[in-house]
Coordinates of C-alpha atoms and ligand atoms in Angstrom, one line a residue:
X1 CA 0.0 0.0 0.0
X2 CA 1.0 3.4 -0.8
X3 CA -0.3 6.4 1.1
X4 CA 0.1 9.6 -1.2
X5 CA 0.0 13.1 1.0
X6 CA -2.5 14.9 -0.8
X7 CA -1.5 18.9 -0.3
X8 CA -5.4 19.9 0.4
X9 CA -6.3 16.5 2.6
X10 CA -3.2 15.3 4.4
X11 CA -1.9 12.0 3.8
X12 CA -4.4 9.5 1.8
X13 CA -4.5 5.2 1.0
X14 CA -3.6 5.3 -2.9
X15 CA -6.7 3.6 -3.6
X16 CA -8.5 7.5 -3.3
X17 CA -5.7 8.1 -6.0
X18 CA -6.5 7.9 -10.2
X19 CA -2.7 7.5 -11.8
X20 CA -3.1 10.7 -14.8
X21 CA 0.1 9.8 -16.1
X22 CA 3.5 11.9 -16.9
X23 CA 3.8 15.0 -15.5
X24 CA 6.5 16.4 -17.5
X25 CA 4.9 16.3 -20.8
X26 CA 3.8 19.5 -21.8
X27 CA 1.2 20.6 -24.6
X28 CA 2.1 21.9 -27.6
X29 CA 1.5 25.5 -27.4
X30 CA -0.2 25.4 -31.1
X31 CA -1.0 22.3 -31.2
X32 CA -2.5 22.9 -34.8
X33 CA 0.5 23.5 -36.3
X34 CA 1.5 19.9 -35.8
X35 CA 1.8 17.5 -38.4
X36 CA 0.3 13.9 -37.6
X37 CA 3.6 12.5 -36.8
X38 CA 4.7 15.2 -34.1
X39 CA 1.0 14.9 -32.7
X40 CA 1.1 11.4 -32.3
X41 CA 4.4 11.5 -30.6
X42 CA 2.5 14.2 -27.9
X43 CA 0.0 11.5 -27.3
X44 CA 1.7 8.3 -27.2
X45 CA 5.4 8.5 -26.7
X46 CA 6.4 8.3 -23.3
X47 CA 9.5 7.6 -21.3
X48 CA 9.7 5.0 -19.2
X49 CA 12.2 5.6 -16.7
X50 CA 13.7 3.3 -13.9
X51 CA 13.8 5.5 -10.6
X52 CA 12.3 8.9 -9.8
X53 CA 9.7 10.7 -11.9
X54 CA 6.7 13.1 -11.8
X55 CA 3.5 12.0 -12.3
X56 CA -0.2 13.5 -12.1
X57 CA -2.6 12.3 -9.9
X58 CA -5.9 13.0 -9.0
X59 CA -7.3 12.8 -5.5
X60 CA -10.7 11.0 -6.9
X61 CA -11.9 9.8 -4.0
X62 CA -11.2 12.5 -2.0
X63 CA -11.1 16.4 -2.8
X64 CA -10.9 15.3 -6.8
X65 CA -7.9 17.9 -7.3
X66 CA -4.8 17.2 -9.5
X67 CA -1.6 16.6 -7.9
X68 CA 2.0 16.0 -8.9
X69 CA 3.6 13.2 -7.3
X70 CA 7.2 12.6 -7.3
X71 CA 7.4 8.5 -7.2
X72 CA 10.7 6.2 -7.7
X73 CA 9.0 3.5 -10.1
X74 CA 11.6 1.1 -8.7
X75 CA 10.6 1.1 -5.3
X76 CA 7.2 2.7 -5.7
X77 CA 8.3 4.9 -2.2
X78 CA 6.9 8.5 -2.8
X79 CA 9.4 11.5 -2.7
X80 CA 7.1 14.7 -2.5
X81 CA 3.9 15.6 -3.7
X82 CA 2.4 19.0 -4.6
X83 CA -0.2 21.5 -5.8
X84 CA -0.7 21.2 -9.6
X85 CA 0.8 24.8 -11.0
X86 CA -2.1 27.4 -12.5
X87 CA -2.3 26.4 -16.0
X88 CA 0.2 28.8 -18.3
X89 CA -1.6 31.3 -20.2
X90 CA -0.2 31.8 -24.3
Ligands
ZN101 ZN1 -7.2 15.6 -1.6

C-alpha cells in the first residue's frame, strides 16, 4: 500500500488516487501546427524511466484535485507531492 499526501487533505491510502500519467509532458502550445507524426508523438510516446519521476494524480476519492507526485518507479516509495501549478496562459 501506498499512502500519497495529498497537499489539500493530508496524507491518503492510494486507492483514493487515479494515476493521470507523466507529468513532465507539456502541450504543444499550437498544437494545430502539428503534423500527424509530431502529434502522435504528444499523445503516445512516453519515457519509461527506472527511478524517480513526476507523475499526475488526481485525488478522486477524496477532494478530486490534480496533484503531482514525485514516485521512484523502482521502489514505488513517494518522494514529494504537490499543488498542480495554475495552467500557463499563451
Ligand atoms: Zn485531496
Amino acid at each position: 500500500m501506498l499512502l500519497i499526501e495529498c497537499p489539500f487533505c493530508g496524507p491518503r491510502d492510494q486507492t483514493e488516487f487515479t494515476y493521470g500519467g507523466d507529468a513532465t509532458v507539456a502541450r504543444p502550445s499550437d498544437p494545430a501546427a502539428l503534423d500527424d507524426e509530431a502529434w502522435s508523438a504528444y499523445l503516445n510516446l512516453r519515457t519509461n524511466p527506472a527511478g524517480e519521476h513526476d507523475e499526475l494524480w488526481q485525488h478522486s476519492l477524496g477532494c478530486r484535485r490534480w496533484i503531482g507526485v514525485r514516485r521512484n518507479t523502482l521502489t514505488h516509495q513517494i518522494l514529494s507531492t504537490w499543488p498542480p501549478a495554475p495552467p500557463k496562459t499563451a
